[in-house]
Short mmCIF file of C-alpha atoms in Angstrom, two decimals:
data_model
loop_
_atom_site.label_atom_id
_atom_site.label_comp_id
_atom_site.label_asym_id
_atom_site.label_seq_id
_atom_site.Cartn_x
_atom_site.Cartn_y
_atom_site.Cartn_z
CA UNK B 249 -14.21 -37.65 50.13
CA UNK B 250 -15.54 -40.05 47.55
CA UNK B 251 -18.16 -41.68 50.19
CA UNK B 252 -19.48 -38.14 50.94
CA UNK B 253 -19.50 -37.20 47.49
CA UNK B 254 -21.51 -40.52 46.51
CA UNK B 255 -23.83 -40.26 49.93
CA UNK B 256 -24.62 -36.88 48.64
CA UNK B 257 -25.44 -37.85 44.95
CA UNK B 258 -27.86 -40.61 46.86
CA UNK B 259 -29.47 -37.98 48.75
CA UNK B 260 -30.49 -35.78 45.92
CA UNK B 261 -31.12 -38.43 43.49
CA UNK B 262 -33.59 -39.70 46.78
CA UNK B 263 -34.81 -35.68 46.72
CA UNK B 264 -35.86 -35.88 42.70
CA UNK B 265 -37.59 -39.22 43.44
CA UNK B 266 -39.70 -38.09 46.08
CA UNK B 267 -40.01 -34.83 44.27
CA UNK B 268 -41.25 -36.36 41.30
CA UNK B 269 -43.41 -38.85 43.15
CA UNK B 270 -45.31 -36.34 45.20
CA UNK B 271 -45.93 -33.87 42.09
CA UNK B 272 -47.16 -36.75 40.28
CA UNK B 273 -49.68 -38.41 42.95
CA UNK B 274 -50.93 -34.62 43.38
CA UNK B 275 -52.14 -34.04 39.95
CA UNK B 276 -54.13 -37.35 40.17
CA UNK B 277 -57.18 -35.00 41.51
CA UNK B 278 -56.96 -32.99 37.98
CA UNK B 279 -57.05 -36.06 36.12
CA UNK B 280 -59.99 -37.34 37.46
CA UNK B 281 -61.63 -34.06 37.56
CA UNK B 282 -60.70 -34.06 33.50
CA UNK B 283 -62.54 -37.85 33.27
CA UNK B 284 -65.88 -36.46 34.72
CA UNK B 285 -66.03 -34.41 32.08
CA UNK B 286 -67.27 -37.85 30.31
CA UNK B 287 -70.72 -39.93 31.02
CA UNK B 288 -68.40 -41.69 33.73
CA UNK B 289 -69.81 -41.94 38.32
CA UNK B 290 -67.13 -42.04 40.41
CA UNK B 291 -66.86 -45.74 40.90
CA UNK B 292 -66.60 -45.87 37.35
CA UNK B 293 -63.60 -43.63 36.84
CA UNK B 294 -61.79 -45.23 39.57
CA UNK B 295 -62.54 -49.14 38.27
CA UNK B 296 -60.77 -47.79 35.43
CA UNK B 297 -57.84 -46.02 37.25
CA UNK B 298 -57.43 -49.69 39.31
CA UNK B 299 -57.94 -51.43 36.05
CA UNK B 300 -54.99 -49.98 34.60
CA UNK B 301 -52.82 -50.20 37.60
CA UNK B 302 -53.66 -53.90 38.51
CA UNK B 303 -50.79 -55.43 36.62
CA UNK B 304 -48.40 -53.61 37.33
CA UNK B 305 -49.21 -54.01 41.21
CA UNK B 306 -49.28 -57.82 40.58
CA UNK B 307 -45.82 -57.36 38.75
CA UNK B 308 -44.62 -55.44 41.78
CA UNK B 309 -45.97 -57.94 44.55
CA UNK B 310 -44.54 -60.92 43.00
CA UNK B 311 -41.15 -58.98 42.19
CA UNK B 312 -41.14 -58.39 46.21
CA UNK B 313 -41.98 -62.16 47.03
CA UNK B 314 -39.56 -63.04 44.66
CA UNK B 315 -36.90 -60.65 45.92
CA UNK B 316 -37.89 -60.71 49.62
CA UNK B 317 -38.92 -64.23 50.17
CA UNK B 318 -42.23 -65.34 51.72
CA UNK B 319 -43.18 -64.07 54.93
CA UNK B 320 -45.53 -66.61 57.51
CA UNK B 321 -48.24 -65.17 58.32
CA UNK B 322 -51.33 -65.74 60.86
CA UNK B 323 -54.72 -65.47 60.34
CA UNK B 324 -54.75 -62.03 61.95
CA UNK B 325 -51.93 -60.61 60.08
CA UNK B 326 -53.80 -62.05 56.90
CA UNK B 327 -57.18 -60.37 57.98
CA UNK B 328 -55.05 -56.83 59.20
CA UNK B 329 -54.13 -56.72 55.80
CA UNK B 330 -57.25 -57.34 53.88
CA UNK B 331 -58.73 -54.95 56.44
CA UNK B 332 -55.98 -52.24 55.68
CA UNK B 333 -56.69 -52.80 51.97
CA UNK B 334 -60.05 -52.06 51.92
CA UNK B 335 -60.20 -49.17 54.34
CA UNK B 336 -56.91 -47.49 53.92
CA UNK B 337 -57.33 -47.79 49.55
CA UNK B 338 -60.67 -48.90 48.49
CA UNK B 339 -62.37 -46.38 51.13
CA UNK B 340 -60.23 -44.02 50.53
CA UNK B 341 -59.87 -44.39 47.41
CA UNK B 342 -63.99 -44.42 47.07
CA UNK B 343 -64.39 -41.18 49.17
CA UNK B 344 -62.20 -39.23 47.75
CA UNK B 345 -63.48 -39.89 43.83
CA UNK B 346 -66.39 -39.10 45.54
CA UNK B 347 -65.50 -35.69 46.94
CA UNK B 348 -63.96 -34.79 43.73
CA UNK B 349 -67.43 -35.02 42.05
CA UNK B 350 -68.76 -31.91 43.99
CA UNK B 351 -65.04 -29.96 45.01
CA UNK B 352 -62.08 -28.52 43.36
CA UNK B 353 -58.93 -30.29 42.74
CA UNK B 354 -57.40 -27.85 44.80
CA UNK B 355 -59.51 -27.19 47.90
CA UNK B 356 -59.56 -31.88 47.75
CA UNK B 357 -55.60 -31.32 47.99
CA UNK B 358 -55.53 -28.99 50.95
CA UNK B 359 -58.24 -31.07 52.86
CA UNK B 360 -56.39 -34.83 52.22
CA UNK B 361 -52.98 -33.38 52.81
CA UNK B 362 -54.45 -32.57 57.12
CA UNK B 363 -54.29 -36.94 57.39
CA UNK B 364 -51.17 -36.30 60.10
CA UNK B 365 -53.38 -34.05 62.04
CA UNK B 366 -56.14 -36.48 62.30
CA UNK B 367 -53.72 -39.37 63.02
CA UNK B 368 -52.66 -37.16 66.38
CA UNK B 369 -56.29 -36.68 67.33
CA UNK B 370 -57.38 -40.27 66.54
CA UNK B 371 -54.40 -41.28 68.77
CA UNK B 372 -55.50 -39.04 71.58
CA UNK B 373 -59.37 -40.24 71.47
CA UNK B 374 -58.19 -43.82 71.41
CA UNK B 375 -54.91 -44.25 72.11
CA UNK B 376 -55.12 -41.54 75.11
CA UNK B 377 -51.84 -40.09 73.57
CA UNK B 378 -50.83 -36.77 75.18
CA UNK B 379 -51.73 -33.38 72.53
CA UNK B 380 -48.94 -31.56 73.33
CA UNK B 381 -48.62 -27.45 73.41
CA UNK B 382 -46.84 -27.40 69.75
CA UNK B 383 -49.38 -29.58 68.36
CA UNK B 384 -52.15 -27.69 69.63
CA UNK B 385 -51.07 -25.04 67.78
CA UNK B 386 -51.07 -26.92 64.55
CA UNK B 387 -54.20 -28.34 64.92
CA UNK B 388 -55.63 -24.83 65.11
CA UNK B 389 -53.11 -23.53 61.90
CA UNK B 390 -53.86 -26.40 59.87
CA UNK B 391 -57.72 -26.27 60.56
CA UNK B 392 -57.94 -22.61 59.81
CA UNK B 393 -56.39 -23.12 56.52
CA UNK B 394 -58.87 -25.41 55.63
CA UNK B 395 -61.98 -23.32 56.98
CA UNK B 396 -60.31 -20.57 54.56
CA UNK B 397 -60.10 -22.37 51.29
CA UNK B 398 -63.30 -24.03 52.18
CA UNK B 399 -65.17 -20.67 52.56
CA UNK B 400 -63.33 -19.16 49.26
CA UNK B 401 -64.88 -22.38 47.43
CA UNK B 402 -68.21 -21.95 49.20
CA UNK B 403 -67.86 -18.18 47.37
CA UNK B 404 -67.43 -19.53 44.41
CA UNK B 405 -70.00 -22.17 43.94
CA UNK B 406 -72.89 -24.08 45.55
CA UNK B 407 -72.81 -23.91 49.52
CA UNK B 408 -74.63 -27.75 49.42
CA UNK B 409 -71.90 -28.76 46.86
CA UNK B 410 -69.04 -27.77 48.56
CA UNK B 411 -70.22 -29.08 52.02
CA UNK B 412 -71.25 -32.51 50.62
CA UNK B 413 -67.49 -32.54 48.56
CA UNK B 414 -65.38 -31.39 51.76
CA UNK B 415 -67.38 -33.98 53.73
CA UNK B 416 -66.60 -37.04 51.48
CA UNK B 417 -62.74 -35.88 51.55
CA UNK B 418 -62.44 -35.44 54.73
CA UNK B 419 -63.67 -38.99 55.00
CA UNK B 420 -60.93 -40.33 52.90
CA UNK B 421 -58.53 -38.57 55.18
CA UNK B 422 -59.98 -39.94 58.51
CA UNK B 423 -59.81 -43.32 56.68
CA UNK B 424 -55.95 -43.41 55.39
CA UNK B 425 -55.37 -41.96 58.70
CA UNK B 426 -57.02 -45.29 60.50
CA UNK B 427 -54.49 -47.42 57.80
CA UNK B 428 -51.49 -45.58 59.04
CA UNK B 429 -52.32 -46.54 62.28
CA UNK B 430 -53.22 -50.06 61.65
CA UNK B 431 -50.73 -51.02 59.47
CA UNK B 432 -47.78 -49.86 61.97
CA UNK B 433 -47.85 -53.85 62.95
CA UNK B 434 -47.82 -55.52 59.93
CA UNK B 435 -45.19 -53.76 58.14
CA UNK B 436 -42.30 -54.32 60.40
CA UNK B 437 -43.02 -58.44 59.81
CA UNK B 438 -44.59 -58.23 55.92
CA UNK B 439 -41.91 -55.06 54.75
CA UNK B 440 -42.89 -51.88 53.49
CA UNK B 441 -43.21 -52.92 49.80
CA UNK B 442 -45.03 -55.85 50.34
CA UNK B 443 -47.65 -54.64 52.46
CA UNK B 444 -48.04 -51.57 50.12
CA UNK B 445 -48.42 -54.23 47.02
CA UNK B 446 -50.84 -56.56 48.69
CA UNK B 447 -52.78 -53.65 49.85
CA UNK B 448 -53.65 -52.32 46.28
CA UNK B 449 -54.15 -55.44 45.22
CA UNK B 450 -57.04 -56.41 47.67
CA UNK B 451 -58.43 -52.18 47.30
CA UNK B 452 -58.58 -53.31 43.45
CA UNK B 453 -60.71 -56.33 43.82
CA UNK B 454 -62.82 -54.47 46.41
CA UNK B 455 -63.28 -51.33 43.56
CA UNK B 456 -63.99 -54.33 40.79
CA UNK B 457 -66.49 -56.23 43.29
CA UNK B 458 -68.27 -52.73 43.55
CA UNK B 459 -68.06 -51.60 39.94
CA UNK B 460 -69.51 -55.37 39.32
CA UNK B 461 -73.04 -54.46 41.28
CA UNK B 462 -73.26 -50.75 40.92
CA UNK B 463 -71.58 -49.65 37.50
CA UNK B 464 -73.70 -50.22 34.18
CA UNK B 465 -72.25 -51.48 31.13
CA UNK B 466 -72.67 -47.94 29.17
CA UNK B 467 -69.91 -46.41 31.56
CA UNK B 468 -67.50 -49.53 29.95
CA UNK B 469 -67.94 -47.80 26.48
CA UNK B 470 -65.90 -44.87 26.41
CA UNK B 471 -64.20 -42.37 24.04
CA UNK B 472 -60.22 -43.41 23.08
CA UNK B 473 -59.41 -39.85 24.77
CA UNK B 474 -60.88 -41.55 27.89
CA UNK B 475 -59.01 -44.44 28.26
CA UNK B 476 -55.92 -42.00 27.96
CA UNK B 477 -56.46 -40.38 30.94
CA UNK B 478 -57.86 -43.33 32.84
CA UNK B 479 -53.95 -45.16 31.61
CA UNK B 480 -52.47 -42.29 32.73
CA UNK B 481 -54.33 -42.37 36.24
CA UNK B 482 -53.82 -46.13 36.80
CA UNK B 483 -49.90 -45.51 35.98
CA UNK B 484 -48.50 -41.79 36.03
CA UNK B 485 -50.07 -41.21 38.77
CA UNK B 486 -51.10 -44.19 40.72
CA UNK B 487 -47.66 -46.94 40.22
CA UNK B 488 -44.98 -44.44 39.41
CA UNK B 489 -45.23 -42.30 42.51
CA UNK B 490 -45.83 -45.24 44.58
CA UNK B 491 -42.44 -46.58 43.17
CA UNK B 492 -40.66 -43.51 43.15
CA UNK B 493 -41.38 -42.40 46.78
CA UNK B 494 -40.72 -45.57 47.91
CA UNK B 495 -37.51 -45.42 46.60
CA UNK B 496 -37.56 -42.07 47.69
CA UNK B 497 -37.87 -42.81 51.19
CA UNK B 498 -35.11 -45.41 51.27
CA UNK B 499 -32.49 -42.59 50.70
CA UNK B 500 -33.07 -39.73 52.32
CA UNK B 501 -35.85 -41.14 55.26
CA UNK B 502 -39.48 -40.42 55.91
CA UNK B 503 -38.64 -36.97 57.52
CA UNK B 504 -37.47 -35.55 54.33
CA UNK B 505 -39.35 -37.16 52.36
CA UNK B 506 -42.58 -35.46 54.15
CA UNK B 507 -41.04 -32.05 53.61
CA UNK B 508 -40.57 -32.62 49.98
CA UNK B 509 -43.70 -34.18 49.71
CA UNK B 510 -45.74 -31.02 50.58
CA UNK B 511 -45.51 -29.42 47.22
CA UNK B 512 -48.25 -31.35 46.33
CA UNK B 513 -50.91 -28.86 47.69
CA UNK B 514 -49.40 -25.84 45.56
CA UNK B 515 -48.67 -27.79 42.60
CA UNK B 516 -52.50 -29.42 42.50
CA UNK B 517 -52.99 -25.19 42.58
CA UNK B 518 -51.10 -24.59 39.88
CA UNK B 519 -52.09 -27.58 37.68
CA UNK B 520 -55.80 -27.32 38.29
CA UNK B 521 -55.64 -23.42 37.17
CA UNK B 522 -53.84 -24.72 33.94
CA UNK B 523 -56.03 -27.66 32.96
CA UNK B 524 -59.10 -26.91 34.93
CA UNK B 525 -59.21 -23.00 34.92
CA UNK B 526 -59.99 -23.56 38.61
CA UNK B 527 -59.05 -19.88 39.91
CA UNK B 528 -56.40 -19.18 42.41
CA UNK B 529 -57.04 -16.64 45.00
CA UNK B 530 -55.44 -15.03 48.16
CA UNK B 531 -57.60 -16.81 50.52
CA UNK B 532 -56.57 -20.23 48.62
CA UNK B 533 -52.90 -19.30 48.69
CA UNK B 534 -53.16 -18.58 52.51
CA UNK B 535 -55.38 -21.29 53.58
CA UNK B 536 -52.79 -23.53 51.91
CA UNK B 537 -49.88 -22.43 53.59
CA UNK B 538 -51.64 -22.50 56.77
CA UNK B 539 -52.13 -26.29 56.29
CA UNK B 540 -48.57 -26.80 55.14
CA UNK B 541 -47.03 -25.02 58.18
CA UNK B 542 -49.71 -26.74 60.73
CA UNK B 543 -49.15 -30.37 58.58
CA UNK B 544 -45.34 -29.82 59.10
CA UNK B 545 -45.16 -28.74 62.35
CA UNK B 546 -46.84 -31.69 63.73
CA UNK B 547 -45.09 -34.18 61.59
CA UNK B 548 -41.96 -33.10 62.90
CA UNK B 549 -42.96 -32.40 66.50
CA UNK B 550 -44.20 -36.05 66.52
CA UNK B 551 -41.24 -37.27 64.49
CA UNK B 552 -38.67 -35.69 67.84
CA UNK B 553 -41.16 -37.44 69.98
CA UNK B 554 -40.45 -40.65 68.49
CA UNK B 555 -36.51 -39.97 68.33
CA UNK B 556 -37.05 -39.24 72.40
CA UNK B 557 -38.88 -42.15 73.45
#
């Protein structure tokens, strides 16, 4: 009774975490939406998120080295993870600032939350992994969704905008989805925690390297108000969900925590129509639960494939 009782408790408390986590990583997009309201590019917003974030991901490498001991590595695991870093954070990272310029918070959501979908179509182009029937049909849900909130932002503001915006998102999707893929080898011999560490770390010397030849020295200078919500990027909502999920993930597994996870479309909604007075409409609403339903359903269709194999 008392191990049930206490594998319970670790369940839920796992449920909050991930809860937490995902709610937290979502409003990220309203955050940076609220920074370009200053003299700041993209690049320059996100220097400052990784500036803030950087010792605390230093802090959490050497805590896993510490705690995990070193790991040998070859030169191609070394170069797989520099590789992962800079595509699967710093371009991905990059692209969606980016998008964010010219979108909503909530339409950038909807469009980064399809990454499972493209991970089964990369798989099929290059893998020559089967589509099967109930993925099919996901593909089409989740896609339609996003056509729908896409048009109902194309309604609301410039056609050229919203096109340029979707595009640079949709980038940052394809290009975590080509890290998910890549980094299924390394993590099984570096560990989850590490790899994830490392792999900011590298992203944030990529972002500085680029800030270094394309930012000017006026976007350095900013109001205190600024640096507020550039702290509370680089932490709230870049190092605490990271930590929480993770710890998230340990107790109740990646298939829960994927379920839980998608509130972060509706709550980016909600939060962008509070801070942002982005509007909420019908077609929004449905075009968002179209991409949950198609995201699950093929996250748990390829999840019983796995369990099969």
């Amino acid at each position: 009774m008392g191990l049930v009782k206490e594998n319970t408790s670790k369940e839920w408390k796992g449920v909050v975490l991930v809860l937490i986590g995902a709610l937290l990583f979502s409003a990220k997009a309203v955050i940076v939406k609220l920074t370009y309201r200053y003299e700041i590019s993209a690049i320059g917003s996100l220097f400052f998120r990784m500036v803030f974030a950087f010792p605390f991901l230093a802090w959490m490498a050497w805590k896993a080295e510490r705690e995990e001991g070193k790991t040998t590595l070859t030169k191609k695991d070394i170069f797989n993870i520099i590789f992962m870093g800079v595509v699967g954070y710093y371009l991905a990272s990059l692209f969606d600032f980016l998008g964010l310029k010219y979108i909503s918070a909530g339409l950038e959501r909807i469009i980064l939350f399809v990454y499972p979908t493209i991970v089964v179509l990369l798989s099929f182009l290059f893998l020559k992994k089967k589509i099967h029937t109930r993925e099919v049909f996901s593909l089409i849900l989740t896609y339609t969704g996003v056509f729908l909130a896409y048009g109902q932002d194309v309604q609301l503001g410039s056609a050229k905008d919203v096109s340029l915006g979707a595009f640079f998102i949709l980038l940052s999707a394809l290009t975590y989805a080509i890290y998910l893929m890549g980094s299924g080898s390394i993590i099984p011999k570096l560990g989850a925690r590490k790899f994830t560490a490392w792999a900011l770390i590298i992203s944030s010397f990529a972002v500085f390297i680029h800030f270094a030849i394309f930012g000017t020295y006026q976007e350095l200078i900013q109001p205190l108000s600024f640096y507020v919500l550039a702290f509370v990027m680089g932490t709230v909502n870049t190092v605490v969900p990271a930590v929480f999920v993770s710890e998230g993930i340990k107790r109740v597994g990646s298939k829960t925590a994927a379920i839980v996870g998608s509130v972060g479309p509706m709550s980016t909604l909600f939060l962008a129509y509070l801070l942002l007075d982005e509007p909420i409409t019908i077609l929004h609403s449905i075009g968002t639960l179209f991409v949950l339903t198609g995201v699950f359903w093929i996250s748990t269709a390829k999840k019983a494939k796995e369990v099969s194999v």
